[in-house]
Amino acid sequence: MTLTAPLDAGQAALARGAWSDAFQAFEAALVEQPDQPEALEGQGLAAWWLDLADVVFASRERAYRAYRARGDEVSAARVAVWLAWDHDAFRGEYAITSGWLHRARELLEGHHDTVAYAWLSVRESAFALLDHGNPEEALKHAEQAIEAGRASGSVDYEMVGRALRGFSLATSGRIPEGMQELDGVNAAVLAGEMQDRVAIGLACCYLISACDRVRDYDRAVQWCARLRAFCERWEFRVLFAVCRTQYAAVCMWRGAWGEAERELEAASSELAAVRPGMVSEALVRLGELRRRQGRLDEATSLFDRSGAHPLAAVGHAAVALDRGDWESAGDLAERHLRSLPAHNRTERVAALELLVRARVARGDQSRALAALIELQGIAEQAFTSPLRGSASLANGVLAFGASDYEAARRHFEDAVDLFHKSGASFERGRAGLELAATLKALGRHEAAVREVERAVAVLAPLDATVELDRASVLRSRLLPPAPTAAGADVDAMATPPHSPPSTALTRREVQVLERIAEGLGNQAIADRLTISEHTVHRHVANILTKLGVPSRSAAVAQAARLGLL
């Protein structure tokens, strides 16, 4: 057997996706020649596919040193880019990631027509877009990747560069142009024009991430199925886990919360095991699901664990809004927006939505209007029903706050229709409650009751407790009170000093309110107090009615002011 035979066998195994065979072949090559850089690099790649983190770092660091000793700067730079990604994905060590990228850039001076330079530009573009939220910087590096890919004859890295160009364009607000570019790249994937499996996975992943940012969930559903099949075929565990988080976002939007929860819990476990540095994506999305479920303490904990992930900042603002702390919600949303470049259009949407609601609740119409104008501009460029629905909802909130109920009605009706069209159960239900409150303000009580019932019909299967409690309050204010049934829960009254009779709560209601303050949902409260969930639901509705507040979080805030807690 020649010295190159094991090395050739390892490369052939990598080409057919036989990762264990490749790993063994490269090990054999290293027995014969311990410092062979090609074998070390191949072993590192096989270990990367097999999620053997310690071997990945050891093999690639040795390969880098061996290439440098040989004087092969281009190959050393290629390995340095991999090490940059490894330190980010496996360990979350951003300073070391930056150091390896800087070293690769130095080594590739004068080598801009190589595949290695295309690879460096791809990673720099991805870090600029996903970690730093800077689509203009990402676009610059994407163009460099495309140029280097073409110069070196690498279709794979030209296409990944084009995928990042499309993602960057969509993020900066040039949405139709960006999504068209991404569709073209992924059509090339399906046509077999790309061969490198890492490049294929990245191109698909960037498309689905862009779909999530512009809320084009119909397109995301179509491509998610393709990407999942690709991951399963090649045992691409890390990309499969990332794909699960993106698919879960689609499930959450479409009201399949049980499926979203299963996907997110599986993805967070998988990423914690194989790429700990990437687990925050799954945690922050699970936090958003918990928030929508009304499990606010759990949501806060998950957002805390998500660290510097940009969605965590938005999540904390949303929890503050759910709790009725409108000033903190607005301040957190504005703080997040200050951290994003103004040209990062689509990533600003969620914070702008929150800011409109928070400032209207505080009576600050001018600052709410400024946020709405920016949100409206993004939605007009997007051409997607979900973003247009969000803008209509925000317009309605502002109009309602200004007591322009006819304008609010029209905007809320548009929001309901657009969310219904896009299959967004939670958003449709929330917009329906806003419409019901507006119809009530217009004196159209029967129409308001019907709208509440429609909203409850889509919210009840989700067990969206915060919104369902709000619906209960609305319904109680629209319908005549039902007669008290014999044997009803008539605990002794717990009336705080100096509180008006309308806020008097029974002992049981105070107990329920204390559990709400802990962030528990109805089922958890029922388990804690050994009563039925239906009884808890009735107590919550009574609490909201007595305190005259629209939500559980507002009830906690009001009860604290009255000395009930």
Coordinates of C-alpha atoms in Angstrom, one line a residue:
M1 CA 0.0 0.0 0.0
T2 CA 1.4 3.4 -0.9
L3 CA 1.4 6.4 1.5
T4 CA -1.4 8.0 -0.5
A5 CA -3.8 5.0 -0.4
P6 CA -5.4 5.7 3.0
L7 CA -5.6 9.4 2.2
D8 CA -7.3 8.7 -1.1
A9 CA -9.7 6.3 0.6
G10 CA -10.6 8.9 3.2
Q11 CA -11.3 11.5 0.5
A12 CA -13.4 9.0 -1.4
A13 CA -15.4 8.2 1.8
L14 CA -16.0 11.9 2.4
A15 CA -17.3 12.3 -1.1
R16 CA -19.9 9.6 -0.6
G17 CA -20.9 10.8 2.9
A18 CA -19.4 7.7 4.7
W19 CA -18.2 9.7 7.7
S20 CA -17.0 6.8 9.9
D21 CA -15.2 5.2 7.0
A22 CA -13.5 8.5 6.2
F23 CA -12.5 9.0 9.8
Q24 CA -10.9 5.5 10.0
A25 CA -9.1 6.0 6.7
F26 CA -7.6 9.3 7.8
E27 CA -6.5 7.7 11.1
A28 CA -4.7 5.0 9.1
A29 CA -3.0 7.7 7.0
L30 CA -1.8 9.5 10.1
V31 CA -0.3 6.3 11.5
E32 CA 1.9 6.2 8.4
Q33 CA 2.6 10.0 8.3
P34 CA 1.6 11.7 11.6
D35 CA 1.9 15.3 10.4
Q36 CA 0.3 15.0 7.0
P37 CA -1.9 18.2 6.8
E38 CA -4.3 16.8 4.2
A39 CA -5.0 13.8 6.5
L40 CA -5.4 16.0 9.5
E41 CA -7.8 18.3 7.7
G42 CA -9.8 15.3 6.4
Q43 CA -9.9 13.8 9.9
G44 CA -11.2 17.1 11.2
L45 CA -14.0 17.3 8.6
A46 CA -15.0 13.7 9.3
A47 CA -15.1 14.4 13.0
W48 CA -17.1 17.5 12.4
W49 CA -19.8 15.4 10.6
L50 CA -19.7 12.9 13.5
D51 CA -19.9 15.7 16.1
L52 CA -16.6 14.7 17.8
A53 CA -15.8 18.2 19.0
D54 CA -12.5 17.4 20.8
V55 CA -11.1 15.7 17.7
V56 CA -12.3 18.5 15.4
F57 CA -10.3 21.1 17.3
A58 CA -7.2 18.9 17.8
S59 CA -7.1 17.8 14.1
R60 CA -7.7 21.2 12.6
E61 CA -5.2 23.0 14.9
R62 CA -2.6 20.5 13.9
A63 CA -3.6 20.8 10.2
Y64 CA -3.2 24.5 10.4
R65 CA 0.3 24.3 11.9
A66 CA 1.3 21.6 9.3
Y67 CA 0.1 23.8 6.4
R68 CA 2.0 26.8 7.8
A69 CA 5.1 24.7 8.2
R70 CA 4.8 23.7 4.6
G71 CA 4.3 27.3 3.5
D72 CA 0.8 26.7 2.1
E73 CA -0.9 29.9 3.2
V74 CA -4.1 29.3 1.3
S75 CA -4.8 25.9 2.8
A76 CA -3.8 27.2 6.3
A77 CA -6.3 30.0 5.8
R78 CA -9.1 27.6 4.8
V79 CA -8.6 25.6 8.0
A80 CA -8.4 28.9 10.0
V81 CA -11.9 29.8 8.7
W82 CA -13.2 26.4 9.9
L83 CA -11.7 26.9 13.3
A84 CA -13.4 30.3 13.5
W85 CA -16.8 28.7 12.9
D86 CA -15.9 25.9 15.3
H87 CA -15.2 28.2 18.2
D88 CA -18.5 30.0 17.5
A89 CA -20.7 26.9 17.1
F90 CA -19.2 24.5 19.6
R91 CA -18.1 27.0 22.3
G92 CA -19.6 30.4 21.7
E93 CA -16.1 32.0 22.0
Y94 CA -16.7 35.1 19.8
A95 CA -13.3 36.7 20.5
I96 CA -11.4 33.6 19.4
T97 CA -13.7 33.3 16.4
S98 CA -12.7 36.9 15.4
G99 CA -9.1 36.1 15.9
W100 CA -9.1 33.1 13.5
L101 CA -11.0 35.2 10.9
H102 CA -8.4 37.9 11.1
R103 CA -5.6 35.4 10.7
A104 CA -7.3 33.9 7.7
R105 CA -7.7 37.4 6.1
E106 CA -4.0 38.1 6.6
L107 CA -3.0 34.8 5.0
L108 CA -5.2 35.3 2.0
E109 CA -3.8 38.8 1.0
G110 CA -3.1 38.4 -2.7
H111 CA -5.2 35.2 -3.0
H112 CA -8.6 36.6 -3.6
D113 CA -9.3 34.3 -6.6
T114 CA -9.3 31.1 -4.5
V115 CA -12.0 28.9 -3.0
A116 CA -10.5 29.6 0.4
Y117 CA -11.2 33.3 0.0
A118 CA -14.7 32.5 -1.1
W119 CA -15.1 30.4 2.1
L120 CA -13.7 33.2 4.3
S121 CA -16.1 35.7 2.7
V122 CA -19.1 33.4 3.2
R123 CA -18.3 33.1 6.9
E124 CA -17.7 36.8 7.3
S125 CA -21.0 37.6 5.6
A126 CA -22.9 35.1 7.8
F127 CA -21.3 36.5 11.0
A128 CA -22.1 40.1 9.9
L129 CA -25.7 39.3 9.2
L130 CA -26.6 36.8 11.9
D131 CA -24.4 37.9 14.8
H132 CA -24.1 41.6 14.2
G133 CA -27.3 42.4 12.4
N134 CA -25.5 44.4 9.7
P135 CA -26.9 43.5 6.2
E136 CA -24.8 46.1 4.4
E137 CA -21.6 44.6 5.7
A138 CA -23.0 41.1 5.0
L139 CA -23.8 42.1 1.4
K140 CA -20.2 43.4 0.9
H141 CA -18.8 40.0 1.9
A142 CA -21.4 38.1 0.0
E143 CA -20.4 39.9 -3.2
Q144 CA -16.7 39.0 -2.5
A145 CA -17.7 35.4 -2.1
I146 CA -19.5 35.4 -5.4
E147 CA -16.6 36.9 -7.2
A148 CA -14.1 34.5 -5.6
G149 CA -16.3 31.6 -6.3
R150 CA -16.5 32.5 -10.0
A151 CA -12.8 33.2 -10.3
S152 CA -11.9 29.9 -8.7
G153 CA -14.6 27.9 -10.6
S154 CA -16.4 26.9 -7.4
V155 CA -20.1 26.8 -8.2
D156 CA -20.8 25.8 -4.6
Y157 CA -19.3 28.9 -3.0
E158 CA -20.6 31.2 -5.7
M159 CA -24.1 29.9 -4.9
V160 CA -23.7 30.2 -1.1
G161 CA -22.5 33.8 -1.7
R162 CA -25.6 34.4 -3.8
A163 CA -27.8 32.9 -1.0
L164 CA -26.2 35.3 1.5
R165 CA -26.7 38.2 -1.0
G166 CA -30.4 37.4 -1.2
F167 CA -30.7 37.0 2.6
S168 CA -28.9 40.4 3.1
L169 CA -31.1 42.1 0.5
A170 CA -34.3 40.8 2.2
T171 CA -33.1 41.9 5.6
S172 CA -32.4 45.4 4.4
G173 CA -35.9 45.7 3.0
R174 CA -35.4 44.8 -0.6
I175 CA -37.5 41.8 0.0
P176 CA -38.8 40.6 -3.5
E177 CA -35.3 41.0 -4.9
G178 CA -33.7 39.1 -2.1
M179 CA -36.3 36.2 -2.0
Q180 CA -36.1 35.8 -5.8
E181 CA -32.3 35.4 -5.5
L182 CA -32.7 32.8 -2.7
D183 CA -35.3 30.8 -4.7
G184 CA -32.9 30.7 -7.6
V185 CA -30.1 29.4 -5.5
N186 CA -32.2 26.6 -4.0
A187 CA -33.5 25.7 -7.4
A188 CA -29.9 25.1 -8.3
V189 CA -29.6 22.9 -5.3
L190 CA -32.5 20.8 -6.4
A191 CA -31.1 20.6 -10.0
G192 CA -27.9 19.1 -8.7
E193 CA -25.7 22.0 -9.6
M194 CA -24.1 22.1 -6.2
Q195 CA -22.0 19.2 -4.8
D196 CA -20.5 20.3 -1.4
R197 CA -22.9 19.2 1.3
V198 CA -22.0 22.0 3.7
A199 CA -22.6 24.6 1.0
I200 CA -25.9 23.0 0.1
G201 CA -27.1 23.0 3.7
L202 CA -26.1 26.6 4.3
A203 CA -27.8 27.8 1.1
C204 CA -31.1 26.1 2.2
C205 CA -30.8 27.3 5.8
Y206 CA -30.3 30.9 4.7
L207 CA -33.4 30.7 2.6
I208 CA -35.6 29.5 5.4
S209 CA -34.1 32.1 7.8
A210 CA -34.9 34.8 5.4
C211 CA -38.5 33.5 5.1
D212 CA -38.8 33.7 8.9
R213 CA -37.5 37.3 8.9
V214 CA -40.0 38.5 6.2
R215 CA -42.7 36.2 7.6
D216 CA -43.2 34.4 4.3
Y217 CA -44.3 31.2 5.9
D218 CA -45.9 29.6 2.8
R219 CA -42.4 29.6 1.2
A220 CA -40.8 28.4 4.4
V221 CA -43.1 25.4 4.6
Q222 CA -42.2 24.3 1.1
W223 CA -38.4 24.6 1.6
C224 CA -38.4 23.1 5.2
A225 CA -39.5 19.8 3.8
R226 CA -36.7 19.8 1.3
L227 CA -34.1 20.7 3.9
R228 CA -35.3 18.1 6.4
A229 CA -35.0 15.4 3.8
F230 CA -31.5 16.5 2.9
C231 CA -30.4 16.5 6.6
E232 CA -31.9 13.0 7.2
R233 CA -30.2 11.6 4.1
W234 CA -26.7 12.8 5.0
E235 CA -27.1 12.6 8.8
F236 CA -26.5 16.4 9.0
R237 CA -27.4 16.5 12.7
V238 CA -26.5 20.1 13.5
L239 CA -28.3 21.5 10.4
F240 CA -31.3 19.2 11.1
A241 CA -31.5 20.7 14.7
V242 CA -31.3 24.3 13.3
C243 CA -33.9 23.3 10.7
R244 CA -36.2 22.1 13.5
T245 CA -36.1 25.5 15.2
Q246 CA -37.0 27.2 11.9
Y247 CA -39.8 24.7 11.3
A248 CA -41.0 25.3 14.8
A249 CA -41.4 29.0 14.1
V250 CA -43.6 28.0 11.2
C251 CA -45.6 25.7 13.4
M252 CA -46.0 28.4 16.1
W253 CA -47.2 30.9 13.5
R254 CA -49.8 28.4 12.1
G255 CA -51.1 27.5 15.6
A256 CA -49.5 24.0 15.8
W257 CA -48.1 24.8 19.2
G258 CA -47.8 21.2 20.4
E259 CA -45.7 20.3 17.3
A260 CA -43.7 23.5 17.8
E261 CA -43.0 22.6 21.4
R262 CA -41.8 19.0 20.5
E263 CA -39.5 20.4 17.7
L264 CA -38.0 23.1 20.0
E265 CA -37.4 20.8 22.9
A266 CA -35.7 18.2 20.6
A267 CA -33.7 20.9 18.9
S268 CA -32.5 22.5 22.1
S269 CA -31.4 19.0 23.4
E270 CA -29.7 18.2 20.1
L271 CA -27.8 21.5 19.9
A272 CA -26.8 21.4 23.5
A273 CA -25.2 18.0 22.8
V274 CA -23.5 18.7 19.4
R275 CA -23.2 22.5 19.0
P276 CA -23.7 24.3 22.4
G277 CA -22.8 27.6 21.0
M278 CA -25.9 27.5 18.7
V279 CA -28.5 26.4 21.3
S280 CA -29.7 30.0 22.0
E281 CA -31.8 29.9 18.8
A282 CA -33.9 27.1 20.1
L283 CA -34.1 28.5 23.6
V284 CA -35.3 31.9 22.5
R285 CA -38.0 30.4 20.3
L286 CA -39.2 28.1 23.1
G287 CA -39.3 31.2 25.3
E288 CA -41.6 32.9 22.8
L289 CA -43.9 29.9 22.8
R290 CA -44.0 29.9 26.6
R291 CA -44.9 33.6 26.6
R292 CA -47.7 33.0 24.2
Q293 CA -48.9 30.2 26.4
G294 CA -49.0 32.7 29.4
R295 CA -46.1 30.9 31.2
L296 CA -44.3 34.2 31.7
D297 CA -41.7 33.2 34.3
E298 CA -40.6 30.2 32.2
A299 CA -40.4 32.5 29.2
T300 CA -38.2 35.0 31.1
S301 CA -35.9 32.2 32.2
L302 CA -35.5 31.0 28.7
F303 CA -34.8 34.5 27.4
D304 CA -32.2 34.9 30.1
R305 CA -30.5 31.6 29.1
S306 CA -30.5 32.8 25.4
G307 CA -27.9 35.4 26.3
A308 CA -27.2 38.0 23.6
H309 CA -29.6 36.5 21.0
P310 CA -31.5 39.5 19.5
L311 CA -34.8 37.8 19.9
A312 CA -34.2 37.5 23.6
A313 CA -34.3 41.3 24.0
V314 CA -37.6 41.4 22.1
G315 CA -38.9 38.6 24.3
H316 CA -38.2 40.5 27.5
A317 CA -40.0 43.5 26.1
A318 CA -43.0 41.4 25.2
V319 CA -43.1 39.8 28.7
A320 CA -43.1 43.3 30.2
L321 CA -46.0 44.3 28.0
D322 CA -47.9 41.1 29.0
R323 CA -47.4 42.0 32.6
G324 CA -48.8 45.5 32.1
D325 CA -45.4 47.2 32.6
W326 CA -45.8 49.4 29.5
E327 CA -43.0 51.8 30.3
S328 CA -40.4 49.0 30.7
A329 CA -41.7 47.3 27.5
G330 CA -41.3 50.5 25.5
D331 CA -37.9 51.2 26.9
L332 CA -36.7 47.6 26.2
A333 CA -38.0 47.8 22.6
E334 CA -36.3 51.1 22.0
R335 CA -33.1 49.8 23.5
H336 CA -33.2 46.9 21.1
L337 CA -33.9 49.1 18.1
R338 CA -30.9 51.3 19.0
S339 CA -28.7 48.2 18.8
L340 CA -29.8 47.5 15.2
P341 CA -28.7 49.5 12.2
A342 CA -31.5 51.4 10.6
H343 CA -31.0 49.5 7.4
N344 CA -31.6 46.2 9.1
R345 CA -35.3 46.5 8.2
T346 CA -36.9 43.2 8.8
E347 CA -35.2 42.4 12.1
R348 CA -36.7 45.7 13.5
V349 CA -40.3 44.6 12.9
A350 CA -41.0 42.7 16.2
A351 CA -39.6 45.5 18.3
L352 CA -41.5 48.2 16.4
E353 CA -44.8 46.3 16.9
L354 CA -44.2 46.2 20.6
L355 CA -43.2 49.8 20.7
V356 CA -46.5 51.0 19.2
R357 CA -48.5 49.0 21.7
A358 CA -46.4 50.1 24.7
R359 CA -46.4 53.8 23.8
V360 CA -50.1 53.9 23.1
A361 CA -50.8 52.3 26.4
R362 CA -48.7 55.0 28.1
G363 CA -50.6 57.7 26.1
D364 CA -47.5 58.7 24.1
Q365 CA -49.1 58.9 20.7
S366 CA -46.2 60.8 19.0
R367 CA -43.6 58.1 19.8
A368 CA -46.0 55.4 18.8
L369 CA -46.7 57.2 15.5
A370 CA -42.9 57.3 14.8
A371 CA -42.6 53.6 15.3
L372 CA -45.7 52.9 13.2
I373 CA -44.4 54.9 10.3
E374 CA -41.2 52.8 10.2
L375 CA -43.2 49.6 10.5
Q376 CA -45.6 50.6 7.8
G377 CA -42.7 51.4 5.4
I378 CA -41.2 47.9 5.9
A379 CA -44.6 46.2 5.4
E380 CA -45.3 48.1 2.2
Q381 CA -42.0 46.7 0.8
A382 CA -42.6 43.1 2.0
F383 CA -45.7 42.1 0.0
T384 CA -46.4 39.3 2.6
S385 CA -49.7 39.0 4.3
P386 CA -48.3 38.5 7.9
L387 CA -46.2 41.8 7.7
R388 CA -49.1 43.7 6.2
G389 CA -51.4 42.3 9.0
S390 CA -48.9 43.4 11.6
A391 CA -48.9 46.9 10.2
S392 CA -52.7 47.0 10.1
L393 CA -52.9 45.8 13.7
A394 CA -50.5 48.5 14.8
N395 CA -52.5 51.2 12.8
G396 CA -55.6 50.0 14.7
V397 CA -53.9 50.2 18.1
L398 CA -52.8 53.8 17.4
A399 CA -56.3 54.8 16.1
F400 CA -58.0 53.3 19.1
G401 CA -55.6 55.1 21.4
A402 CA -56.7 58.4 19.7
S403 CA -60.4 57.4 20.1
D404 CA -60.8 57.2 16.3
Y405 CA -62.9 54.1 16.6
E406 CA -64.1 54.0 13.0
A407 CA -60.5 54.0 11.6
A408 CA -59.5 51.5 14.3
R409 CA -62.4 49.2 13.2
R410 CA -61.2 49.2 9.6
H411 CA -57.6 48.6 10.5
F412 CA -58.5 45.7 12.9
E413 CA -60.8 44.2 10.3
D414 CA -57.9 44.2 7.8
A415 CA -55.6 42.7 10.3
V416 CA -58.1 39.9 11.1
D417 CA -58.5 39.1 7.4
L418 CA -54.7 39.2 6.6
F419 CA -53.8 37.0 9.6
H420 CA -56.6 34.6 8.7
K421 CA -55.3 34.4 5.1
S422 CA -51.8 33.5 6.3
G423 CA -53.1 30.9 8.8
A424 CA -51.9 32.7 11.9
S425 CA -54.2 31.6 14.7
F426 CA -52.8 33.5 17.6
E427 CA -52.4 36.7 15.7
R428 CA -55.9 36.4 14.2
G429 CA -57.4 35.8 17.7
R430 CA -55.5 38.7 19.2
A431 CA -56.6 41.0 16.4
G432 CA -60.2 39.8 16.8
L433 CA -60.2 40.8 20.4
E434 CA -59.0 44.3 19.4
L435 CA -61.8 44.5 16.9
A436 CA -64.3 43.4 19.5
A437 CA -63.2 46.1 21.9
T438 CA -63.5 48.6 19.1
L439 CA -67.0 47.5 18.2
K440 CA -67.9 47.8 21.9
A441 CA -66.6 51.4 21.9
L442 CA -68.8 52.1 18.9
G443 CA -71.8 50.7 20.7
R444 CA -72.2 47.7 18.4
H445 CA -72.4 45.1 21.2
E446 CA -73.9 42.2 19.3
A447 CA -71.2 42.5 16.6
A448 CA -68.6 42.7 19.4
V449 CA -69.9 39.5 21.1
R450 CA -69.7 37.6 17.8
E451 CA -66.1 38.8 17.3
V452 CA -65.2 37.7 20.8
E453 CA -66.6 34.2 20.1
R454 CA -64.7 34.0 16.8
A455 CA -61.5 35.0 18.6
V456 CA -62.1 32.4 21.4
A457 CA -62.7 29.7 18.8
V458 CA -59.1 30.1 17.5
L459 CA -57.4 30.9 20.8
A460 CA -59.0 28.1 22.9
P461 CA -57.2 25.2 21.1
L462 CA -53.9 27.0 21.7
D463 CA -54.7 27.5 25.5
A464 CA -53.4 31.1 25.1
T465 CA -54.3 32.0 28.6
V466 CA -53.4 35.7 28.6
E467 CA -55.6 36.3 25.5
L468 CA -58.3 34.0 26.7
D469 CA -58.6 35.8 30.0
R470 CA -58.8 39.1 28.1
A471 CA -61.6 37.5 26.0
S472 CA -63.4 36.6 29.3
V473 CA -63.3 40.1 30.5
L474 CA -64.6 41.5 27.2
R475 CA -67.4 38.9 27.1
S476 CA -68.4 39.7 30.7
R477 CA -68.7 43.4 29.9
L478 CA -70.8 42.7 26.8
L479 CA -73.2 40.1 28.2
P480 CA -75.6 40.4 31.2
P481 CA -74.3 38.7 34.3
A482 CA -75.5 35.1 34.7
P483 CA -77.4 34.2 38.0
T484 CA -75.2 32.7 40.7
A485 CA -75.6 28.9 40.8
A486 CA -76.4 27.1 44.1
G487 CA -73.3 25.9 45.8
A488 CA -71.0 28.2 43.9
D489 CA -67.6 29.1 45.4
V490 CA -68.4 31.8 47.9
D491 CA -65.3 32.0 50.0
A492 CA -65.0 34.6 52.6
M493 CA -64.1 38.0 51.2
A494 CA -60.5 39.2 51.3
T495 CA -60.9 43.0 51.1
P496 CA -57.7 45.1 51.3
P497 CA -57.8 48.2 53.4
H498 CA -59.0 51.3 51.6
S499 CA -60.0 49.3 48.4
P500 CA -63.3 50.0 46.8
P501 CA -65.9 47.2 47.0
S502 CA -65.6 46.4 43.3
T503 CA -62.1 45.1 43.8
A504 CA -63.0 42.8 46.7
L505 CA -61.6 39.3 46.0
T506 CA -62.4 36.0 47.7
R507 CA -59.6 34.1 49.4
R508 CA -59.6 31.6 46.6
E509 CA -59.3 34.4 44.0
V510 CA -56.4 35.9 45.9
Q511 CA -54.7 32.4 45.9
V512 CA -55.2 32.2 42.2
L513 CA -53.9 35.7 41.7
E514 CA -50.8 34.8 43.7
R515 CA -50.1 31.9 41.4
I516 CA -50.7 34.1 38.3
A517 CA -48.0 36.4 39.8
E518 CA -45.6 33.4 39.8
G519 CA -46.2 33.1 36.1
L520 CA -48.2 29.9 36.3
G521 CA -50.8 28.9 33.6
N522 CA -54.3 27.7 34.4
Q523 CA -53.4 24.0 34.5
A524 CA -50.4 24.5 36.8
I525 CA -52.6 26.7 39.1
A526 CA -55.3 23.9 39.1
D527 CA -52.7 21.3 40.1
R528 CA -51.2 23.5 42.8
L529 CA -54.6 24.3 44.4
T530 CA -56.2 20.9 43.7
I531 CA -59.1 22.3 41.8
S532 CA -60.3 21.9 38.2
E533 CA -58.8 24.0 35.4
H534 CA -62.4 25.1 34.6
T535 CA -62.7 26.5 38.1
V536 CA -59.4 28.3 37.7
H537 CA -60.6 29.8 34.4
R538 CA -63.7 31.1 36.1
H539 CA -61.7 32.6 39.0
V540 CA -59.4 34.4 36.6
A541 CA -62.3 35.8 34.7
N542 CA -63.8 37.1 38.0
I543 CA -60.5 38.6 39.0
L544 CA -60.2 40.5 35.8
T545 CA -63.7 41.8 36.0
K546 CA -63.4 42.9 39.6
L547 CA -60.1 44.7 39.1
G548 CA -61.3 46.2 35.8
V549 CA -58.2 45.1 33.8
P550 CA -57.8 43.4 30.5
S551 CA -55.1 40.8 31.2
R552 CA -53.5 38.6 33.9
S553 CA -50.4 40.7 33.9
A554 CA -52.4 43.9 34.4
A555 CA -54.3 42.2 37.2
V556 CA -51.0 41.4 39.0
A557 CA -49.9 45.0 38.6
Q558 CA -53.3 46.4 39.8
A559 CA -53.4 44.0 42.8
A560 CA -49.9 45.0 43.9
R561 CA -51.0 48.7 43.8
L562 CA -54.1 47.8 45.9
G563 CA -52.1 45.8 48.4
L564 CA -53.7 42.5 47.5
L565 CA -50.3 40.8 47.0

